[in-house]
XYZ file of C-alpha atoms in Angstrom:
363
model
C 0.000 0.000 0.000
C 1.500 3.314 -1.060
C 1.435 6.123 1.467
C 1.388 9.856 0.980
C 4.618 11.581 1.975
C 3.634 14.735 3.819
C 6.601 16.573 5.214
C 7.218 16.646 8.944
C 8.231 20.224 9.633
C 11.496 20.741 11.500
C 13.824 23.514 12.619
C 17.334 23.681 14.078
C 17.139 25.671 17.321
C 20.651 26.467 18.533
C 22.480 28.704 20.983
C 21.110 30.091 24.235
C 17.459 30.108 25.296
C 16.493 33.464 23.801
C 18.208 32.662 20.504
C 16.520 29.251 20.317
C 13.144 30.757 21.079
C 13.532 33.552 18.559
C 14.348 31.066 15.783
C 11.341 28.969 16.826
C 9.099 32.029 16.672
C 10.429 33.352 13.372
C 10.222 30.032 11.534
C 6.797 29.089 12.902
C 5.132 32.470 13.383
C 1.993 31.660 11.375
C 1.724 28.222 12.953
C 2.076 29.637 16.470
C -0.588 32.256 15.822
C -2.828 29.528 14.394
C -2.426 27.378 17.511
C -3.308 30.335 19.739
C -6.507 30.866 17.779
C -7.385 27.167 17.922
C -7.006 27.027 21.703
C -8.944 30.245 22.327
C -11.727 28.757 20.228
C -11.530 25.491 22.139
C -11.635 27.213 25.520
C -14.683 29.194 24.361
C -16.368 25.989 23.220
C -16.004 24.646 26.760
C -17.349 27.825 28.361
C -14.371 30.084 29.088
C -14.432 33.535 27.508
C -11.267 35.005 26.040
C -10.821 37.633 28.762
C -10.820 34.925 31.448
C -8.273 32.848 29.541
C -6.050 35.907 29.061
C -6.248 36.729 32.758
C -5.171 33.203 33.680
C -2.442 33.180 30.996
C -0.987 36.379 32.486
C -0.806 34.641 35.871
C 1.022 31.691 34.335
C 3.450 34.033 32.561
C 4.734 35.292 35.904
C 4.539 31.837 37.447
C 6.693 30.206 34.738
C 9.261 33.019 34.991
C 9.589 32.338 38.718
C 9.681 28.532 38.353
C 12.143 28.263 35.470
C 13.771 31.511 34.226
C 15.603 29.711 31.401
C 12.367 28.270 30.056
C 10.782 31.704 30.327
C 13.598 33.311 28.321
C 13.005 30.799 25.552
C 9.281 31.643 25.632
C 10.184 35.332 25.387
C 12.243 34.529 22.302
C 9.275 32.718 20.729
C 7.067 35.710 21.459
C 9.598 38.147 19.979
C 10.263 36.038 16.884
C 6.596 35.357 16.136
C 5.183 38.733 17.238
C 2.706 36.831 19.399
C 2.226 38.366 22.885
C 4.111 36.617 25.684
C 0.834 35.931 27.552
C -0.444 33.973 24.559
C 2.812 32.005 24.381
C 2.452 31.271 28.106
C -1.111 30.096 27.466
C 0.177 27.527 24.958
C 2.933 26.359 27.272
C 0.519 25.952 30.185
C -2.519 24.963 28.146
C -3.339 21.906 30.277
C -3.228 24.009 33.437
C -5.047 27.002 31.889
C -7.822 24.610 30.933
C -8.493 23.895 34.597
C -7.996 27.423 35.909
C -10.125 29.175 33.276
C -12.963 26.912 32.223
C -16.407 27.801 33.390
C -18.147 24.426 33.066
C -15.826 21.453 32.767
C -12.124 20.925 32.227
C -12.031 17.440 30.818
C -9.889 17.448 27.694
C -9.128 14.064 26.195
C -6.567 12.780 23.785
C -6.261 9.138 22.781
C -2.548 8.438 22.710
C -1.021 4.946 22.759
C 2.586 4.623 23.993
C 5.162 1.857 24.360
C 8.681 0.939 25.502
C 10.571 -2.085 24.140
C 13.639 -3.630 25.779
C 16.578 -5.121 23.839
C 15.739 -8.702 24.799
C 12.764 -8.746 22.407
C 14.138 -6.694 19.480
C 15.774 -7.969 16.318
C 18.825 -5.673 16.451
C 19.375 -5.452 20.207
C 18.327 -1.794 20.388
C 15.761 -0.409 22.825
C 12.777 1.435 21.344
C 9.888 3.556 22.519
C 7.236 5.739 20.954
C 3.577 6.534 20.575
C 0.728 7.759 18.447
C -0.230 11.309 19.432
C -3.984 11.693 19.090
C -5.408 15.168 19.352
C -7.596 17.684 17.553
C -6.807 17.816 13.816
C -5.910 21.507 13.226
C -2.934 21.773 15.620
C 0.405 22.702 13.999
C 3.453 20.710 15.130
C 7.117 20.384 14.224
C 10.266 18.555 15.312
C 12.725 20.705 17.266
C 16.333 19.845 16.435
C 17.672 21.368 19.638
C 21.396 22.153 19.763
C 21.669 23.829 23.124
C 24.537 25.880 24.443
C 23.293 25.232 27.975
C 22.064 21.644 27.815
C 22.014 18.411 25.809
C 21.132 18.198 22.155
C 17.834 16.476 21.357
C 15.100 15.987 18.799
C 11.590 16.604 20.165
C 8.146 16.920 18.663
C 6.284 19.976 19.887
C 3.298 22.142 19.072
C 4.301 25.433 17.469
C 4.760 27.950 20.276
C 5.452 25.365 23.004
C 9.032 25.316 24.273
C 8.846 22.128 26.314
C 8.324 19.457 23.680
C 6.450 16.182 24.099
C 8.054 13.183 22.395
C 11.732 12.641 21.612
C 15.236 11.617 22.603
C 18.363 13.433 23.800
C 22.078 12.866 23.221
C 22.372 10.858 26.445
C 19.956 8.224 25.159
C 17.020 9.366 27.292
C 13.632 9.286 25.571
C 10.158 10.438 26.555
C 6.538 10.045 25.500
C 3.490 11.633 27.137
C -0.281 11.688 27.108
C -3.276 12.957 29.048
C -5.008 11.149 31.890
C -7.846 12.328 34.135
C -8.222 11.880 37.890
C -10.735 13.143 40.415
C -8.332 15.777 41.771
C -7.307 17.517 38.539
C -7.479 21.291 38.654
C -7.979 21.706 42.387
C -4.718 23.695 42.544
C -3.938 24.929 39.013
C -0.944 27.153 39.875
C 1.731 24.488 39.968
C 4.668 23.966 37.636
C 3.163 23.245 34.169
C 3.650 19.853 32.594
C 5.419 21.215 29.524
C 8.002 22.914 31.744
C 8.555 19.604 33.538
C 8.930 17.784 30.206
C 11.764 20.060 29.100
C 13.474 19.731 32.486
C 13.263 15.940 32.199
C 14.772 15.919 28.711
C 17.633 18.171 29.805
C 18.849 15.361 32.087
C 21.989 13.294 31.588
C 20.757 10.334 33.678
C 17.445 8.544 33.908
C 17.001 9.298 37.613
C 17.565 12.991 36.903
C 14.901 12.830 34.177
C 12.411 11.270 36.594
C 12.968 13.905 39.283
C 11.242 16.990 37.768
C 8.174 14.932 36.889
C 7.573 13.571 40.380
C 9.002 16.371 42.562
C 6.359 18.821 43.713
C 2.642 18.369 43.253
C 1.087 18.849 39.843
C -2.055 20.654 38.659
C -3.226 17.944 36.283
C -2.728 14.279 35.473
C -0.530 12.848 32.736
C 1.224 9.641 31.785
C 4.908 9.778 30.902
C 7.082 6.918 29.701
C 10.803 7.507 30.183
C 13.381 5.223 28.623
C 17.141 4.871 28.298
C 19.272 3.321 25.566
C 20.512 0.748 28.102
C 16.994 -0.709 28.034
C 15.580 0.696 31.255
C 12.009 1.985 31.165
C 9.611 3.432 33.694
C 6.013 4.518 33.238
C 4.969 7.400 35.492
C 1.246 7.716 36.112
C 1.151 11.285 37.387
C -1.859 12.548 39.324
C -1.781 15.929 41.076
C -0.677 14.486 44.425
C 0.042 10.840 43.661
C 2.363 8.873 41.341
C 2.232 5.229 40.235
C 5.306 3.475 38.820
C 4.953 0.765 36.154
C 7.628 -1.298 34.384
C 7.940 -3.574 31.309
C 6.771 -7.169 31.461
C 8.514 -9.708 29.229
C 10.395 -6.806 27.669
C 7.287 -4.844 26.619
C 5.559 -1.841 28.174
C 2.356 -0.377 26.709
C 0.150 2.352 28.116
C -2.819 4.455 27.086
C -4.915 7.022 28.991
C -6.259 5.411 32.161
C -4.580 4.772 35.503
C -3.519 1.144 35.893
C -2.039 1.578 39.362
C -3.991 2.254 42.540
C -4.519 5.258 44.744
C -6.339 7.348 42.125
C -9.911 7.515 40.880
C -9.298 7.153 37.154
C -11.892 8.948 35.010
C -10.632 8.972 31.429
C -12.171 5.606 30.532
C -15.682 6.930 31.131
C -15.078 9.471 28.347
C -13.123 7.273 25.911
C -13.587 3.581 26.818
C -11.251 2.596 23.970
C -8.313 3.397 26.275
C -9.064 0.027 27.905
C -8.529 -1.756 24.574
C -5.603 -0.013 22.868
C -2.796 -0.882 25.322
C -3.532 -4.648 25.456
C -4.083 -4.669 21.695
C -0.638 -3.172 21.025
C 0.939 -5.566 23.534
C -0.603 -8.558 21.749
C 0.632 -7.360 18.372
C 4.166 -6.901 19.684
C 4.254 -10.125 21.692
C 3.590 -12.035 18.464
C 6.871 -10.657 17.131
C 8.900 -11.011 20.338
C 12.572 -11.420 19.467
C 12.042 -9.981 15.988
C 10.688 -6.529 16.798
C 12.187 -3.760 14.659
C 11.231 -0.277 13.494
C 8.887 -1.647 10.839
C 7.150 -3.901 13.380
C 6.538 -0.908 15.639
C 5.298 1.247 12.780
C 2.880 -1.482 11.717
C 1.609 -1.783 15.274
C 0.922 1.949 15.320
C -1.069 1.594 12.071
C -3.487 -0.915 13.618
C -7.195 -0.260 13.038
C -8.908 -2.628 15.477
C -11.939 -0.705 16.781
C -11.687 1.995 14.098
C -12.224 4.936 14.352
C -11.290 4.585 18.055
C -8.223 2.520 17.208
C -4.486 2.729 17.867
C -4.327 4.587 14.546
C -7.231 6.896 15.330
C -9.544 8.551 12.837
C -12.263 11.186 13.392
C -15.552 9.790 14.664
C -18.172 11.328 12.385
C -20.888 10.746 14.986
C -19.306 13.321 17.302
C -19.432 17.108 17.208
C -16.631 18.392 14.979
C -14.767 19.934 17.921
C -14.883 16.669 19.856
C -13.306 14.564 17.118
C -9.796 13.202 17.536
C -7.319 11.716 15.115
C -3.715 10.559 15.157
C -1.957 13.822 14.364
C 1.495 12.211 14.462
C 3.135 8.833 14.974
C 6.581 8.414 16.557
C 9.109 5.611 16.969
C 12.299 6.362 18.928
C 15.504 4.328 18.467
C 17.230 5.070 21.755
C 20.565 3.536 20.792
C 20.846 5.580 17.606
C 19.270 8.692 19.184
C 16.775 8.939 16.331
C 13.113 9.846 16.021
C 10.943 8.402 13.229
C 7.899 10.664 12.766
C 4.818 11.170 10.619
C 2.676 14.221 10.056
C -0.793 12.711 10.379
C -2.092 9.148 10.723
C 0.651 6.569 10.000
C -1.699 4.513 7.810
C -1.658 7.446 5.375
C 1.903 8.702 5.850
C 5.510 7.626 5.545
C 7.899 8.104 8.476
C 10.725 10.652 8.310
C 13.848 10.145 10.448
C 15.503 12.785 12.625
C 18.774 12.161 14.495
C 20.202 14.059 17.454
C 23.140 16.242 16.426
C 26.526 14.819 17.450
């Protein structure tokens, strides 16, 4: 089956934080402005007027500057380069937290991501792999940051235009990360805590796996999320992050899969009541990969991420036409990380319709 090749946008962001941010803003000015408009529209759809969102975004601007001045300087560079106000850039970078602090009716945003980590014992080439499908609303603009930092490790990371932190990628030390939304009963009770995207960047600036874990679990959070961290040596940990509780999960028989519901205890998991398919996608991907145990390679992982069991609510997700247009999700990007080779294989859109492009961390 032939697949459309739609370019995955990328940019080299080098130098210090302001320089990196300015390049980000200049090269993705239209895309950043577009994302701001999409999120303002989405907040309004859920009941939060623009003035309320702007008020909360201004609070987060100051909060991020206090929590991580380096991150803030990079945001300032994005704002300067794109001519988008710094408060709007802060809104993007704290969009999960703004959702809970600003919404008038409900703050339950759902994505449908499916993630994995694969140890060397079950791969064909002896490399460790990880990755995910990132399922979200269709109009969001993304790109791969080729970060060449003067003050930290080089890395390749997928991000939404305007967001400094990144979401999915690998750094020069062989540390990789994936992330997705979860929902617990305590989300949003205390929104003014260090935003998830700030934590993601702090994790990926680490040289050791334990140092990558630390910013994710230290200090309470405003919202829930699931993060898989991996290392080229084959060590993986899944962090189920609730505002004031963390569960730790590990691979079984060399394979770790996770979707959007809490599997550990201590938390009232709520995502599955909104998207019950989360209960199916993780075991489905595990089954597909277990069949190939010992022979798993990049192509095996890509094929697993193209799976359509339960379509449209499948691992490779497609818009459900029965839902309101603004409630529809699709796989906006698919990612396979080769931790040994420090490379990210990525698509722009559903992997069943796209070819993967490869990005490697600068040496």
